[in-house]
Amino acid sequence: MTAPIEPTEALQTDEDAPVQLVAPDGSRVSDDRNAPYRARTSHLGTEELRGLYRDMVLVRRFDTEATALQRQGELALFAPLLGQEAAQIGSGRALAPQDVAFPSYREHGVAHTRGLDLAEILRLFRGVDHGGWDSEAHNFHLYTLVIGSHSLHATGYAMGVQRDGLVGTGDPERDTAVITYFGDGATSQGDVSEALGFAAVNNAPVVLFCQNNQWAISVPTSTQSRVPLYRRGAGFGVPSVRVDGNDVLACYAVTAEALERARSGGGPTFIEAVTYRMGAHTTSDDPTRYRTRAEEDYWRDRDPIARLHALLVAEGAWDDEAAAALEAESEALGERIRTSVRALGKPAAASMFDHVYATDHQVVSRESAWFESYESSFTDQGGHR
Amino acid sequence: MSAPTTSSTSTSSAAGRTPAAEPVPTGVQTLPFAKAINAGLRAALGGDDKVLLMGEDIGPLGGVFRVTDGLQASFGADRVVDTPLAESGILGTAIGLALRGYRPVCEIQFDGFIFPAFDQITTQLAKMHYRSRGRLTVPVVVRVPYGGGIGAVEHHSESPEVLFAHTPGLRVVSPGSPQDAYTMIQEAIASPDPVLFFEPKGRYWEKGAVDLSEGPYGRRAAEQQETADVQDVAADEQPVRESITVREPVTVSEANGFSTLNTAVVARPGTDLTLVAYGPTVATALKVAEAAASEGTSIEVVDLRSISPLDTDTVVESVRKTHRCVVVHEAPTFLGTGAEIAATVTERCFYDLEAPVLRVGGFHTPYPVAKIEHEYLPSLDRVLDAVDRSLAF
């Protein structure tokens, strides 16, 4: 079957073929082009491969639970990552602890690799917090809902890392890279182009990781670009790589190389991970209005989790015992997510006045005082709010 | 899983370190507005290594108004950074730098060019502290030469301050005198909150006395100078530069509560009417008060200094004394600062008022062509007319 999803197909050349280490059937791919990337995964043994598989299965379980919780009215909204597990886990596992990630709003898999309790992410979608986690404790910045804005924050942060002298010291504990995640639609935003420009001229240690999941809500990539997205980097002088975003090993290898270049002073890299959002953009849209069953089937055959599963089985690295253990862990995660979300209380109304400014601001203080007195006027009369 | 091994490739990233900074001048000098801001920036750059300036043409050129003149020569291209020509990029990367612990001071070349950065300022900069429940601070200053009267072409004479003042999370200020320009730019830089610093470009060349030991960085420089002088006397062979360049960042408490960013000031006392102004119209208001005095009317001029927050206490205190209020600004009056003040004064001084609060400002038109801008701007005559109308009630 011909892939119906490559809108820029007519303009593609052999050079645009994504880096791939594992074929959709789970077999390893060896060619001249991917040799350097194969070398970057040669240290990944059975345990590491099982670890990557576990990561992907757990975030998918989280995704399923969160989507269900939204359907039950427990979440205001949810942005599923279904189908993008390999791009996120592969790139996220390539990060060193000191590296800093600036996510968009769908990077639940990356959050997991940063040690963030996934339940924390749902504070945002539950409507009890605009952020929800300590970004500095995890080197994982808050989600950014305005498309592409954070690519500039990441670039500026990377310029700060560079000024701090934490690039090219040769000390793997100190050298630091920054990575930012955005989608195919974001590449149409001026901010992403400006980020590429600032990153290039400053030689900033930043990796711009685009998950091309084929759809910007309901609009296909062909409406964003006439060329494969990764080619946008070249005009800015930013080395760019296209990778099979459903191949967790390839995503790991390509990101590891880019991060290493950034940490060692080699500057920015633009990565386009070609993947597919199997779910909706958010729980508010209806993908059946804009895409076909055939297209979804095409990508279902390229499921990133099934692919790694096939590899594990083929290489004798998977058994019933491992499967049962992971299933139990997955069940426990689901239960914990359901319980913790329902336990998230409503913040005090007066907390809306907190942290508008870091220092006193007369307008906020005045309105806060008024609100407090207004609220207390009800309790004075024995009423309940 | 371990991180990939890092190669030891050399880098040019930390190149261009700061040249040895010259001593920050102290004492009282007569300076025009532009030079007062320049001196304030110099004090901040000299007082805190985390302060950096970024913008278009601010390096060798010194900015199109020369406000950053000589600063790159003194502090290096790493501290005074010529950026790509991209306003959203300037603000977006400044936010990232601030998250990393730096204090970026961005220059937007002209008021009308701030809009490409409007998104970064209002959706990102303004909300980072709130969204993180206070965990993150983004001490970014945005310097904007604004306002009219210099005969410029389209997009070079606008007054967009209210668009930012309407956004919670931002502080919006505009100095009315060279002394305040010098002090306020330093307080803006030392502020943990983002500050939009609107510079009345039509006043850049007007002079005033500036005490260089004012402001958080100026005070520190003056104190260090005293220490250095004492040490010079005590041990004249002892090199003292080392000891006075080691410093902690200026903090809120050190800055004594950022008085100029929070409070209005009575620029001229009076008893018959309160004239409220800020930025470019402070000088106009003082001229109006002078002219009115010759006709026997005593006008009190309140210089707001800050548009967000608005120090309505100072305005209200003045109106309770004078019973009359006229607000003057260059921005359109429709839904503007004057409307906010009129509503607040009416609410808080209803029984003190002898006349409705009147406004004199720009019209609800795009900024007009230069040849007729003086009919758009609140002139001496238009303000006097409003004063007369108020007094006639």
PDB file of N, CA, C and O in Angstrom, chain B residues 233-288:
ATOM      1  N   VAL B 233      43.685  55.779  51.014  1.00  0.00           N
ATOM      2  CA  VAL B 233      44.380  56.583  52.017  1.00  0.00           C
ATOM      3  C   VAL B 233      45.153  55.658  52.952  1.00  0.00           C
ATOM      4  O   VAL B 233      46.322  55.891  53.262  1.00  0.00           O
ATOM      5  N   ALA B 234      44.486  54.557  53.357  1.00  0.00           N
ATOM      6  CA  ALA B 234      45.093  53.654  54.324  1.00  0.00           C
ATOM      7  C   ALA B 234      46.324  52.943  53.751  1.00  0.00           C
ATOM      8  O   ALA B 234      47.341  52.818  54.420  1.00  0.00           O
ATOM      9  N   ALA B 235      46.198  52.462  52.525  1.00  0.00           N
ATOM     10  CA  ALA B 235      47.314  51.713  51.953  1.00  0.00           C
ATOM     11  C   ALA B 235      47.414  52.060  50.483  1.00  0.00           C
ATOM     12  O   ALA B 235      46.820  51.411  49.633  1.00  0.00           O
ATOM     13  N   ASP B 236      48.150  53.115  50.189  1.00  0.00           N
ATOM     14  CA  ASP B 236      48.112  53.651  48.828  1.00  0.00           C
ATOM     15  C   ASP B 236      48.694  52.711  47.779  1.00  0.00           C
ATOM     16  O   ASP B 236      48.374  52.801  46.619  1.00  0.00           O
ATOM     17  N   GLU B 237      49.539  51.779  48.193  1.00  0.00           N
ATOM     18  CA  GLU B 237      50.116  50.842  47.227  1.00  0.00           C
ATOM     19  C   GLU B 237      49.164  49.671  46.943  1.00  0.00           C
ATOM     20  O   GLU B 237      49.346  48.943  45.990  1.00  0.00           O
ATOM     21  N   GLN B 238      48.174  49.502  47.798  1.00  0.00           N
ATOM     22  CA  GLN B 238      47.277  48.334  47.692  1.00  0.00           C
ATOM     23  C   GLN B 238      46.349  48.458  46.476  1.00  0.00           C
ATOM     24  O   GLN B 238      45.633  49.447  46.359  1.00  0.00           O
ATOM     25  N   PRO B 239      46.362  47.503  45.530  1.00  0.00           N
ATOM     26  CA  PRO B 239      45.379  47.578  44.454  1.00  0.00           C
ATOM     27  C   PRO B 239      43.978  47.245  44.985  1.00  0.00           C
ATOM     28  O   PRO B 239      43.779  46.212  45.611  1.00  0.00           O
ATOM     29  N   VAL B 240      43.052  48.158  44.780  1.00  0.00           N
ATOM     30  CA  VAL B 240      41.725  47.976  45.386  1.00  0.00           C
ATOM     31  C   VAL B 240      40.665  47.540  44.380  1.00  0.00           C
ATOM     32  O   VAL B 240      39.577  47.161  44.755  1.00  0.00           O
ATOM     33  N   ARG B 241      40.980  47.584  43.079  1.00  0.00           N
ATOM     34  CA  ARG B 241      39.944  47.242  42.100  1.00  0.00           C
ATOM     35  C   ARG B 241      39.384  45.843  42.345  1.00  0.00           C
ATOM     36  O   ARG B 241      38.197  45.623  42.227  1.00  0.00           O
ATOM     37  N   GLU B 242      40.256  44.917  42.675  1.00  0.00           N
ATOM     38  CA  GLU B 242      39.805  43.546  42.897  1.00  0.00           C
ATOM     39  C   GLU B 242      38.679  43.489  43.929  1.00  0.00           C
ATOM     40  O   GLU B 242      37.632  42.921  43.691  1.00  0.00           O
ATOM     41  N   SER B 243      38.932  44.142  45.055  1.00  0.00           N
ATOM     42  CA  SER B 243      37.967  44.042  46.147  1.00  0.00           C
ATOM     43  C   SER B 243      36.625  44.682  45.796  1.00  0.00           C
ATOM     44  O   SER B 243      35.595  44.243  46.274  1.00  0.00           O
ATOM     45  N   ILE B 244      36.638  45.700  44.953  1.00  0.00           N
ATOM     46  CA  ILE B 244      35.341  46.340  44.697  1.00  0.00           C
ATOM     47  C   ILE B 244      34.634  45.751  43.478  1.00  0.00           C
ATOM     48  O   ILE B 244      33.518  46.110  43.191  1.00  0.00           O
ATOM     49  N   THR B 245      35.273  44.856  42.750  1.00  0.00           N
ATOM     50  CA  THR B 245      34.518  44.221  41.664  1.00  0.00           C
ATOM     51  C   THR B 245      33.904  42.889  42.102  1.00  0.00           C
ATOM     52  O   THR B 245      33.103  42.316  41.389  1.00  0.00           O
ATOM     53  N   VAL B 246      34.263  42.405  43.274  1.00  0.00           N
ATOM     54  CA  VAL B 246      33.622  41.203  43.806  1.00  0.00           C
ATOM     55  C   VAL B 246      32.322  41.634  44.464  1.00  0.00           C
ATOM     56  O   VAL B 246      32.309  42.478  45.346  1.00  0.00           O
ATOM     57  N   ARG B 247      31.220  41.079  43.996  1.00  0.00           N
ATOM     58  CA  ARG B 247      29.943  41.585  44.513  1.00  0.00           C
ATOM     59  C   ARG B 247      28.838  40.555  44.360  1.00  0.00           C
ATOM     60  O   ARG B 247      28.883  39.682  43.496  1.00  0.00           O
ATOM     61  N   GLU B 248      27.856  40.721  45.187  1.00  0.00           N
ATOM     62  CA  GLU B 248      26.636  39.912  45.088  1.00  0.00           C
ATOM     63  C   GLU B 248      25.655  40.664  44.191  1.00  0.00           C
ATOM     64  O   GLU B 248      25.726  41.885  44.081  1.00  0.00           O
ATOM     65  N   PRO B 249      24.731  39.966  43.568  1.00  0.00           N
ATOM     66  CA  PRO B 249      23.721  40.684  42.787  1.00  0.00           C
ATOM     67  C   PRO B 249      22.896  41.612  43.684  1.00  0.00           C
ATOM     68  O   PRO B 249      22.672  41.305  44.853  1.00  0.00           O
ATOM     69  N   VAL B 250      22.495  42.728  43.115  1.00  0.00           N
ATOM     70  CA  VAL B 250      21.613  43.641  43.853  1.00  0.00           C
ATOM     71  C   VAL B 250      20.258  42.964  44.018  1.00  0.00           C
ATOM     72  O   VAL B 250      19.733  42.379  43.086  1.00  0.00           O
ATOM     73  N   THR B 251      19.722  43.011  45.217  1.00  0.00           N
ATOM     74  CA  THR B 251      18.447  42.338  45.473  1.00  0.00           C
ATOM     75  C   THR B 251      17.371  43.351  45.836  1.00  0.00           C
ATOM     76  O   THR B 251      17.653  44.528  46.014  1.00  0.00           O
ATOM     77  N   VAL B 252      16.173  42.847  45.949  1.00  0.00           N
ATOM     78  CA  VAL B 252      15.036  43.720  46.236  1.00  0.00           C
ATOM     79  C   VAL B 252      15.242  44.492  47.524  1.00  0.00           C
ATOM     80  O   VAL B 252      15.098  45.709  47.571  1.00  0.00           O
ATOM     81  N   SER B 253      15.611  43.795  48.571  1.00  0.00           N
ATOM     82  CA  SER B 253      15.717  44.470  49.868  1.00  0.00           C
ATOM     83  C   SER B 253      16.795  45.539  49.818  1.00  0.00           C
ATOM     84  O   SER B 253      16.637  46.619  50.375  1.00  0.00           O
ATOM     85  N   GLU B 254      17.866  45.236  49.084  1.00  0.00           N
ATOM     86  CA  GLU B 254      18.941  46.223  48.962  1.00  0.00           C
ATOM     87  C   GLU B 254      18.446  47.483  48.254  1.00  0.00           C
ATOM     88  O   GLU B 254      18.931  48.574  48.475  1.00  0.00           O
ATOM     89  N   ALA B 255      17.498  47.286  47.355  1.00  0.00           N
ATOM     90  CA  ALA B 255      17.027  48.409  46.551  1.00  0.00           C
ATOM     91  C   ALA B 255      15.951  49.212  47.275  1.00  0.00           C
ATOM     92  O   ALA B 255      15.284  50.037  46.672  1.00  0.00           O
ATOM     93  N   ASN B 256      15.773  48.954  48.556  1.00  0.00           N
ATOM     94  CA  ASN B 256      14.837  49.741  49.360  1.00  0.00           C
ATOM     95  C   ASN B 256      13.434  49.780  48.778  1.00  0.00           C
ATOM     96  O   ASN B 256      12.796  50.832  48.700  1.00  0.00           O
ATOM     97  N   GLY B 257      12.965  48.636  48.327  1.00  0.00           N
ATOM     98  CA  GLY B 257      11.566  48.550  47.932  1.00  0.00           C
ATOM     99  C   GLY B 257      11.231  49.169  46.605  1.00  0.00           C
ATOM    100  O   GLY B 257      10.067  49.339  46.269  1.00  0.00           O
ATOM    101  N   PHE B 258      12.215  49.486  45.786  1.00  0.00           N
ATOM    102  CA  PHE B 258      11.945  49.965  44.431  1.00  0.00           C
ATOM    103  C   PHE B 258      10.972  51.139  44.428  1.00  0.00           C
ATOM    104  O   PHE B 258       9.960  51.114  43.755  1.00  0.00           O
ATOM    105  N   SER B 259      11.316  52.176  45.195  1.00  0.00           N
ATOM    106  CA  SER B 259      10.377  53.280  45.392  1.00  0.00           C
ATOM    107  C   SER B 259       9.885  53.886  44.084  1.00  0.00           C
ATOM    108  O   SER B 259       8.701  54.153  43.931  1.00  0.00           O
ATOM    109  N   THR B 260      10.762  54.114  43.123  1.00  0.00           N
ATOM    110  CA  THR B 260      10.304  54.828  41.927  1.00  0.00           C
ATOM    111  C   THR B 260       9.441  53.953  41.029  1.00  0.00           C
ATOM    112  O   THR B 260       8.748  54.469  40.169  1.00  0.00           O
ATOM    113  N   LEU B 261       9.496  52.647  41.199  1.00  0.00           N
ATOM    114  CA  LEU B 261       8.665  51.783  40.357  1.00  0.00           C
ATOM    115  C   LEU B 261       7.251  51.623  40.926  1.00  0.00           C
ATOM    116  O   LEU B 261       6.388  51.053  40.278  1.00  0.00           O
ATOM    117  N   ASN B 262       7.051  52.085  42.123  1.00  0.00           N
ATOM    118  CA  ASN B 262       5.754  51.899  42.778  1.00  0.00           C
ATOM    119  C   ASN B 262       5.013  53.198  43.039  1.00  0.00           C
ATOM    120  O   ASN B 262       3.812  53.176  43.248  1.00  0.00           O
ATOM    121  N   THR B 263       5.743  54.291  43.070  1.00  0.00           N
ATOM    122  CA  THR B 263       5.124  55.504  43.597  1.00  0.00           C
ATOM    123  C   THR B 263       5.174  56.672  42.621  1.00  0.00           C
ATOM    124  O   THR B 263       6.153  56.862  41.906  1.00  0.00           O
ATOM    125  N   ALA B 264       4.105  57.439  42.640  1.00  0.00           N
ATOM    126  CA  ALA B 264       4.077  58.712  41.926  1.00  0.00           C
ATOM    127  C   ALA B 264       4.781  59.750  42.790  1.00  0.00           C
ATOM    128  O   ALA B 264       5.020  59.530  43.980  1.00  0.00           O
ATOM    129  N   VAL B 265       5.106  60.883  42.162  1.00  0.00           N
ATOM    130  CA  VAL B 265       5.792  61.931  42.914  1.00  0.00           C
ATOM    131  C   VAL B 265       5.158  63.278  42.561  1.00  0.00           C
ATOM    132  O   VAL B 265       4.712  63.486  41.437  1.00  0.00           O
ATOM    133  N   VAL B 266       5.080  64.166  43.538  1.00  0.00           N
ATOM    134  CA  VAL B 266       4.585  65.512  43.263  1.00  0.00           C
ATOM    135  C   VAL B 266       5.751  66.314  42.681  1.00  0.00           C
ATOM    136  O   VAL B 266       6.714  66.617  43.370  1.00  0.00           O
ATOM    137  N   ALA B 267       5.641  66.602  41.381  1.00  0.00           N
ATOM    138  CA  ALA B 267       6.744  67.291  40.705  1.00  0.00           C
ATOM    139  C   ALA B 267       6.710  68.794  40.980  1.00  0.00           C
ATOM    140  O   ALA B 267       7.719  69.479  40.867  1.00  0.00           O
ATOM    141  N   ARG B 268       5.513  69.305  41.309  1.00  0.00           N
ATOM    142  CA  ARG B 268       5.377  70.727  41.659  1.00  0.00           C
ATOM    143  C   ARG B 268       4.145  70.841  42.544  1.00  0.00           C
ATOM    144  O   ARG B 268       3.057  70.409  42.161  1.00  0.00           O
ATOM    145  N   PRO B 269       4.282  71.397  43.727  1.00  0.00           N
ATOM    146  CA  PRO B 269       3.123  71.513  44.612  1.00  0.00           C
ATOM    147  C   PRO B 269       2.181  72.631  44.173  1.00  0.00           C
ATOM    148  O   PRO B 269       2.614  73.605  43.548  1.00  0.00           O
ATOM    149  N   GLY B 270       0.891  72.482  44.491  1.00  0.00           N
ATOM    150  CA  GLY B 270      -0.087  73.500  44.142  1.00  0.00           C
ATOM    151  C   GLY B 270      -1.369  73.270  44.914  1.00  0.00           C
ATOM    152  O   GLY B 270      -1.492  72.263  45.634  1.00  0.00           O
ATOM    153  N   THR B 271      -2.337  74.148  44.777  1.00  0.00           N
ATOM    154  CA  THR B 271      -3.527  74.060  45.626  1.00  0.00           C
ATOM    155  C   THR B 271      -4.853  74.081  44.865  1.00  0.00           C
ATOM    156  O   THR B 271      -5.888  73.705  45.403  1.00  0.00           O
ATOM    157  N   ASP B 272      -4.849  74.531  43.596  1.00  0.00           N
ATOM    158  CA  ASP B 272      -6.126  74.744  42.901  1.00  0.00           C
ATOM    159  C   ASP B 272      -6.561  73.602  41.993  1.00  0.00           C
ATOM    160  O   ASP B 272      -7.758  73.456  41.709  1.00  0.00           O
ATOM    161  N   LEU B 273      -5.632  72.824  41.510  1.00  0.00           N
ATOM    162  CA  LEU B 273      -5.965  71.769  40.554  1.00  0.00           C
ATOM    163  C   LEU B 273      -4.796  70.781  40.480  1.00  0.00           C
ATOM    164  O   LEU B 273      -3.638  71.170  40.581  1.00  0.00           O
ATOM    165  N   THR B 274      -5.144  69.503  40.321  1.00  0.00           N
ATOM    166  CA  THR B 274      -4.104  68.475  40.176  1.00  0.00           C
ATOM    167  C   THR B 274      -3.970  68.109  38.708  1.00  0.00           C
ATOM    168  O   THR B 274      -4.947  67.728  38.065  1.00  0.00           O
ATOM    169  N   LEU B 275      -2.761  68.268  38.197  1.00  0.00           N
ATOM    170  CA  LEU B 275      -2.476  67.897  36.824  1.00  0.00           C
ATOM    171  C   LEU B 275      -1.636  66.621  36.873  1.00  0.00           C
ATOM    172  O   LEU B 275      -0.538  66.600  37.434  1.00  0.00           O
ATOM    173  N   VAL B 276      -2.195  65.532  36.331  1.00  0.00           N
ATOM    174  CA  VAL B 276      -1.503  64.242  36.381  1.00  0.00           C
ATOM    175  C   VAL B 276      -0.843  63.972  35.033  1.00  0.00           C
ATOM    176  O   VAL B 276      -1.497  64.090  33.987  1.00  0.00           O
ATOM    177  N   ALA B 277       0.439  63.621  35.061  1.00  0.00           N
ATOM    178  CA  ALA B 277       1.175  63.373  33.815  1.00  0.00           C
ATOM    179  C   ALA B 277       2.195  62.268  34.038  1.00  0.00           C
ATOM    180  O   ALA B 277       2.413  61.832  35.171  1.00  0.00           O
ATOM    181  N   TYR B 278       2.776  61.797  32.963  1.00  0.00           N
ATOM    182  CA  TYR B 278       3.917  60.861  33.076  1.00  0.00           C
ATOM    183  C   TYR B 278       4.738  60.933  31.807  1.00  0.00           C
ATOM    184  O   TYR B 278       4.245  61.315  30.743  1.00  0.00           O
ATOM    185  N   GLY B 279       5.987  60.546  31.925  1.00  0.00           N
ATOM    186  CA  GLY B 279       6.871  60.484  30.761  1.00  0.00           C
ATOM    187  C   GLY B 279       6.956  61.814  30.047  1.00  0.00           C
ATOM    188  O   GLY B 279       7.277  62.836  30.648  1.00  0.00           O
ATOM    189  N   PRO B 280       6.638  61.820  28.735  1.00  0.00           N
ATOM    190  CA  PRO B 280       6.856  63.032  27.936  1.00  0.00           C
ATOM    191  C   PRO B 280       5.977  64.209  28.355  1.00  0.00           C
ATOM    192  O   PRO B 280       6.330  65.359  28.079  1.00  0.00           O
ATOM    193  N   THR B 281       4.842  63.937  29.014  1.00  0.00           N
ATOM    194  CA  THR B 281       3.942  65.057  29.323  1.00  0.00           C
ATOM    195  C   THR B 281       4.237  65.706  30.667  1.00  0.00           C
ATOM    196  O   THR B 281       3.598  66.699  31.021  1.00  0.00           O
ATOM    197  N   VAL B 282       5.203  65.190  31.403  1.00  0.00           N
ATOM    198  CA  VAL B 282       5.547  65.830  32.685  1.00  0.00           C
ATOM    199  C   VAL B 282       6.070  67.237  32.427  1.00  0.00           C
ATOM    200  O   VAL B 282       5.655  68.207  33.088  1.00  0.00           O
ATOM    201  N   ALA B 283       6.970  67.347  31.442  1.00  0.00           N
ATOM    202  CA  ALA B 283       7.530  68.672  31.134  1.00  0.00           C
ATOM    203  C   ALA B 283       6.430  69.615  30.645  1.00  0.00           C
ATOM    204  O   ALA B 283       6.405  70.804  31.010  1.00  0.00           O
ATOM    205  N   THR B 284       5.505  69.080  29.843  1.00  0.00           N
ATOM    206  CA  THR B 284       4.378  69.899  29.368  1.00  0.00           C
ATOM    207  C   THR B 284       3.561  70.391  30.558  1.00  0.00           C
ATOM    208  O   THR B 284       3.196  71.571  30.643  1.00  0.00           O
ATOM    209  N   ALA B 285       3.268  69.482  31.489  1.00  0.00           N
ATOM    210  CA  ALA B 285       2.458  69.824  32.656  1.00  0.00           C
ATOM    211  C   ALA B 285       3.150  70.900  33.508  1.00  0.00           C
ATOM    212  O   ALA B 285       2.496  71.821  34.022  1.00  0.00           O
ATOM    213  N   LEU B 286       4.460  70.784  33.632  1.00  0.00           N
ATOM    214  CA  LEU B 286       5.187  71.791  34.426  1.00  0.00           C
ATOM    215  C   LEU B 286       5.124  73.162  33.750  1.00  0.00           C
ATOM    216  O   LEU B 286       5.002  74.192  34.418  1.00  0.00           O
ATOM    217  N   LYS B 287       5.176  73.161  32.412  1.00  0.00           N
ATOM    218  CA  LYS B 287       5.052  74.433  31.678  1.00  0.00           C
ATOM    219  C   LYS B 287       3.654  75.012  31.851  1.00  0.00           C
ATOM    220  O   LYS B 287       3.478  76.230  31.984  1.00  0.00           O
ATOM    221  N   VAL B 288       2.655  74.137  31.840  1.00  0.00           N
ATOM    222  CA  VAL B 288       1.268  74.569  32.035  1.00  0.00           C
ATOM    223  C   VAL B 288       1.132  75.201  33.428  1.00  0.00           C
ATOM    224  O   VAL B 288       0.534  76.280  33.592  1.00  0.00           O
TER     225      VAL B 288
END
